[in-house]
Tab-separated table of C-alpha atoms in Angstrom:
chain	number	residue	atom	x	y	z
A	22	UNK	CA	24.915	22.404	25.384
A	23	UNK	CA	22.941	19.575	26.356
A	24	UNK	CA	22.248	16.988	23.516
A	25	UNK	CA	19.346	17.547	21.616
A	26	UNK	CA	16.429	14.425	22.986
A	27	UNK	CA	15.452	12.230	19.944
A	28	UNK	CA	11.561	10.196	20.875
A	29	UNK	CA	11.677	8.009	18.810
A	30	UNK	CA	10.562	3.407	18.350
A	31	UNK	CA	12.640	2.817	16.546
A	32	UNK	CA	10.132	0.112	15.412
A	33	UNK	CA	8.062	3.343	13.734
A	34	UNK	CA	9.628	3.879	10.060
A	35	UNK	CA	9.759	7.624	10.591
A	36	UNK	CA	11.557	7.309	13.765
A	37	UNK	CA	14.063	4.836	11.750
A	38	UNK	CA	14.339	8.308	9.174
A	39	UNK	CA	15.479	10.331	11.628
A	40	UNK	CA	17.572	7.888	13.688
A	41	UNK	CA	19.607	7.412	10.551
A	42	UNK	CA	19.625	10.917	9.588
A	43	UNK	CA	21.369	12.085	12.825
A	44	UNK	CA	23.263	9.108	12.851
A	45	UNK	CA	25.241	9.905	9.245
A	46	UNK	CA	25.512	13.320	9.449
A	47	UNK	CA	27.015	13.437	12.899
A	48	UNK	CA	24.284	15.296	15.018
A	49	UNK	CA	24.762	14.644	19.155
A	50	UNK	CA	22.045	13.251	20.533
A	51	UNK	CA	20.178	11.551	23.253
A	52	UNK	CA	17.790	8.536	22.102
A	53	UNK	CA	14.682	8.235	24.364
A	54	UNK	CA	12.879	5.064	23.563
A	55	UNK	CA	8.847	5.000	23.544
A	56	UNK	CA	7.289	2.017	23.593
A	57	UNK	CA	4.444	2.241	20.972
A	58	UNK	CA	3.208	-1.247	21.560
A	59	UNK	CA	2.846	-1.318	25.452
A	60	UNK	CA	1.050	2.501	24.620
A	61	UNK	CA	3.826	4.877	26.220
A	62	UNK	CA	3.367	7.128	24.137
A	63	UNK	CA	-0.290	7.813	25.179
A	64	UNK	CA	1.226	7.677	29.038
A	65	UNK	CA	0.881	11.351	30.745
A	66	UNK	CA	4.244	11.807	31.219
A	67	UNK	CA	4.763	12.017	27.236
A	68	UNK	CA	1.819	13.320	26.320
A	69	UNK	CA	3.505	16.946	28.403
A	70	UNK	CA	6.005	16.416	25.711
A	71	UNK	CA	4.700	16.069	22.520
A	72	UNK	CA	0.199	16.623	22.572
A	73	UNK	CA	-0.723	15.309	19.374
A	74	UNK	CA	1.308	10.793	20.925
A	75	UNK	CA	3.320	10.460	18.105
A	76	UNK	CA	6.887	9.604	17.816
A	77	UNK	CA	9.296	10.597	16.533
A	78	UNK	CA	9.628	13.661	18.392
A	79	UNK	CA	12.954	15.747	19.158
A	80	UNK	CA	13.616	18.396	22.513
A	81	UNK	CA	16.701	20.492	22.340
A	82	UNK	CA	17.292	23.195	24.725
A	83	UNK	CA	13.620	23.264	25.611
A	84	UNK	CA	11.888	23.308	21.317
A	85	UNK	CA	9.518	20.453	21.295
A	86	UNK	CA	9.447	19.307	17.588
A	87	UNK	CA	7.475	16.268	15.981
A	88	UNK	CA	7.074	15.332	12.512
A	89	UNK	CA	9.679	14.324	10.495
A	90	UNK	CA	9.763	16.655	7.901
A	91	UNK	CA	9.287	19.045	10.059
A	92	UNK	CA	12.227	17.131	12.476
A	93	UNK	CA	14.901	17.147	9.111
A	94	UNK	CA	14.772	20.853	7.932
A	95	UNK	CA	15.725	22.127	11.463
A	96	UNK	CA	18.137	19.557	11.735
A	97	UNK	CA	19.515	20.386	8.191
A	98	UNK	CA	19.062	24.448	9.035
A	99	UNK	CA	20.966	24.449	12.707
A	100	UNK	CA	24.083	21.556	11.911
A	101	UNK	CA	24.391	23.142	8.267
A	102	UNK	CA	24.640	19.196	7.227
A	103	UNK	CA	26.086	18.144	3.474
A	104	UNK	CA	23.737	20.274	1.355
A	105	UNK	CA	23.007	17.210	-0.918
A	106	UNK	CA	20.717	15.903	1.763
A	107	UNK	CA	18.229	19.226	1.729
A	108	UNK	CA	19.339	21.491	0.221
A	109	UNK	CA	19.917	25.489	1.217
A	110	UNK	CA	20.698	26.586	-2.264
A	111	UNK	CA	19.827	24.600	-5.207
A	112	UNK	CA	15.710	26.039	-4.809
A	113	UNK	CA	14.528	23.871	-7.274
A	114	UNK	CA	15.771	19.867	-5.825
A	115	UNK	CA	14.909	21.828	-3.063
A	116	UNK	CA	10.839	22.263	-3.850
A	117	UNK	CA	11.159	18.793	-4.847
A	118	UNK	CA	12.531	16.862	-1.907
A	119	UNK	CA	8.869	18.835	-0.538
A	120	UNK	CA	7.289	18.093	-2.718
A	121	UNK	CA	8.242	14.278	-1.956
A	122	UNK	CA	7.750	14.746	2.072
A	123	UNK	CA	3.767	16.150	1.550
A	124	UNK	CA	3.433	14.057	-0.992
A	125	UNK	CA	4.987	10.733	1.062
A	126	UNK	CA	1.964	11.081	3.744
A	127	UNK	CA	-0.798	10.278	2.023
A	128	UNK	CA	0.751	7.750	-0.961
A	129	UNK	CA	3.685	5.978	0.084
A	130	UNK	CA	3.318	6.047	3.895
A	131	UNK	CA	-1.106	5.451	4.220
A	132	UNK	CA	-0.717	2.556	1.074
A	133	UNK	CA	2.982	0.692	2.966
A	134	UNK	CA	1.166	1.321	5.936
A	135	UNK	CA	-2.130	-0.167	5.869
A	136	UNK	CA	-1.277	-2.908	3.799
A	137	UNK	CA	1.469	-3.854	7.024
A	138	UNK	CA	-0.719	-2.914	8.917
A	139	UNK	CA	-3.709	-5.542	7.804
A	140	UNK	CA	-1.675	-8.339	7.776
A	141	UNK	CA	0.954	-7.784	10.324
A	142	UNK	CA	-1.277	-6.398	12.879
A	143	UNK	CA	-4.716	-8.856	12.545
A	144	UNK	CA	-1.987	-11.595	12.721
A	145	UNK	CA	-0.760	-10.346	15.985
A	146	UNK	CA	-4.421	-10.083	17.487
A	147	UNK	CA	-6.050	-12.664	15.700
A	148	UNK	CA	-7.793	-11.723	13.575
A	149	UNK	CA	-8.909	-12.464	10.001
A	150	UNK	CA	-6.914	-11.080	7.361
A	151	UNK	CA	-9.901	-8.937	5.313
A	152	UNK	CA	-7.892	-9.949	2.000
A	153	UNK	CA	-9.969	-7.228	-0.194
A	154	UNK	CA	-8.761	-4.325	1.539
A	155	UNK	CA	-5.141	-6.020	1.246
A	156	UNK	CA	-5.529	-5.787	-2.619
A	157	UNK	CA	-7.269	-2.496	-2.295
A	158	UNK	CA	-4.220	-1.218	-0.857
A	159	UNK	CA	-1.598	-2.640	-2.884
A	160	UNK	CA	-3.472	-1.043	-6.178
A	161	UNK	CA	-2.774	2.036	-4.720
A	162	UNK	CA	0.709	0.843	-3.679
A	163	UNK	CA	1.659	0.081	-7.132
A	164	UNK	CA	0.563	3.015	-8.673
A	165	UNK	CA	3.078	4.860	-6.165
A	166	UNK	CA	5.518	3.333	-6.634
A	167	UNK	CA	5.051	3.395	-9.600
A	168	UNK	CA	5.137	7.317	-9.436
A	169	UNK	CA	8.629	7.605	-7.656
A	170	UNK	CA	9.690	5.882	-10.995
A	171	UNK	CA	8.354	8.032	-13.346
A	172	UNK	CA	7.827	11.847	-12.261
A	173	UNK	CA	10.668	11.881	-8.176
A	174	UNK	CA	13.445	9.641	-10.117
A	175	UNK	CA	13.121	10.208	-13.528
A	176	UNK	CA	16.281	9.416	-14.932
A	177	UNK	CA	18.463	10.641	-11.452
A	178	UNK	CA	19.770	7.684	-9.319
A	179	UNK	CA	17.629	9.845	-6.003
A	180	UNK	CA	15.090	10.841	-5.763
A	181	UNK	CA	15.293	14.400	-6.919
A	182	UNK	CA	19.110	14.460	-7.796
A	183	UNK	CA	22.601	12.346	-7.787
A	184	UNK	CA	22.723	11.995	-3.659
A	185	UNK	CA	20.761	11.080	-1.519
A	186	UNK	CA	18.275	13.305	0.662
A	187	UNK	CA	15.598	13.368	3.828
A	188	UNK	CA	13.341	12.600	1.385
A	189	UNK	CA	15.572	8.639	0.472
A	190	UNK	CA	15.545	8.077	3.864
A	191	UNK	CA	12.146	8.450	4.775
A	192	UNK	CA	10.248	6.876	1.475
A	193	UNK	CA	12.797	3.608	1.923
A	194	UNK	CA	12.485	3.063	5.764
A	195	UNK	CA	8.350	3.111	4.467
A	196	UNK	CA	9.164	1.129	2.551
A	197	UNK	CA	11.177	-1.670	3.911
A	198	UNK	CA	8.282	-2.239	6.448
A	199	UNK	CA	7.502	-4.571	3.696
A	200	UNK	CA	10.108	-6.642	4.470
A	201	UNK	CA	8.993	-8.017	7.455
A	202	UNK	CA	6.367	-9.890	6.492
A	203	UNK	CA	7.506	-10.672	2.519
A	204	UNK	CA	6.009	-8.516	1.241
A	205	UNK	CA	9.211	-6.849	-0.186
A	206	UNK	CA	7.990	-7.696	-4.297
A	207	UNK	CA	5.514	-3.993	-2.964
A	208	UNK	CA	7.955	-2.557	-3.783
A	209	UNK	CA	10.881	-4.680	-5.654
A	210	UNK	CA	8.683	-5.455	-8.473
A	211	UNK	CA	9.566	-2.482	-10.274
A	212	UNK	CA	13.615	-2.081	-11.742
A	213	UNK	CA	14.368	1.354	-11.274
A	214	UNK	CA	12.949	1.246	-7.661
A	215	UNK	CA	14.641	-1.959	-6.893
A	216	UNK	CA	17.533	-0.327	-8.051
A	217	UNK	CA	17.226	2.653	-5.476
A	218	UNK	CA	16.401	0.817	-3.263
A	219	UNK	CA	19.685	-1.655	-3.385
A	220	UNK	CA	21.403	2.338	-3.229
A	221	UNK	CA	19.624	4.145	-0.386
A	222	UNK	CA	20.194	0.509	1.746
A	223	UNK	CA	23.997	0.154	0.766
A	224	UNK	CA	24.024	3.545	2.000
A	225	UNK	CA	22.985	3.139	5.513
A	226	UNK	CA	24.352	-0.037	5.904
A	227	UNK	CA	27.043	1.125	8.440
A	228	UNK	CA	23.966	3.067	10.852
A	229	UNK	CA	21.200	0.910	10.076
A	230	UNK	CA	22.380	-2.544	13.325
A	231	UNK	CA	20.415	-0.497	15.872
A	232	UNK	CA	16.978	0.236	13.286
A	233	UNK	CA	17.643	-4.052	12.812
A	234	UNK	CA	18.258	-4.957	15.422
A	235	UNK	CA	15.412	-3.215	18.155
A	236	UNK	CA	12.894	-2.679	15.405
A	237	UNK	CA	12.414	-4.735	12.747
A	238	UNK	CA	14.363	-7.786	13.760
A	239	UNK	CA	11.853	-8.117	16.688
A	240	UNK	CA	8.552	-7.723	14.815
A	241	UNK	CA	9.653	-10.321	12.342
A	242	UNK	CA	10.409	-13.215	14.196
A	243	UNK	CA	6.525	-11.989	15.804
A	244	UNK	CA	5.018	-12.311	12.640
A	245	UNK	CA	6.693	-15.342	11.289
A	246	UNK	CA	6.029	-17.397	14.326
A	247	UNK	CA	2.608	-16.829	14.195
A	248	UNK	CA	2.161	-17.534	10.467
A	249	UNK	CA	4.362	-20.451	11.597
A	250	UNK	CA	1.783	-21.246	14.380
A	251	UNK	CA	-1.185	-21.341	12.182
A	252	UNK	CA	0.279	-23.972	9.287
């Protein structure tokens, strides 16, 4: 049986989350790199695979699946990964993880991504940063961070429980994008969320080098160079 193909760009937060999940669970896969920066995801060849022109996408013996949340669930069930990643027996914990994955896209993903985009992309394109927009998204992001604290973590070390899950990977990979532009305090201001982020980081550390080398470091270098040139 051919290994699963993972179409991804490690500069993308959801791509990093899926990549890490597959690595941490020893799921065999072939990485097919799609360069978002050059618009490779918009080209005809990739559009035939994924009409919505987004990554990550997996292909498993002809079956194509997009959306990181759906990919997590599919892989967890197919490869019978450890129960803590996506519980099949504890329906309450599974429900909480599903709740986070659904909530994530219109809360943490939207606010963190737009905080990042308004600063990184505008700097990259030589456009002025719209400080009022950045302030608005940071305000909404702070509300979302506090919701993770009070609702999703409560007194637990991870989202919805005592062990790491796909929800933690999804959340952490999104938030750490802010480190690239020096805005890590936008989520680390909250002591409980900061401690959670440190726990997740320690868990993924052995598998993280490609994400750092291919995804995060190049963007940090570009951003720092552009910022320095404006001083």
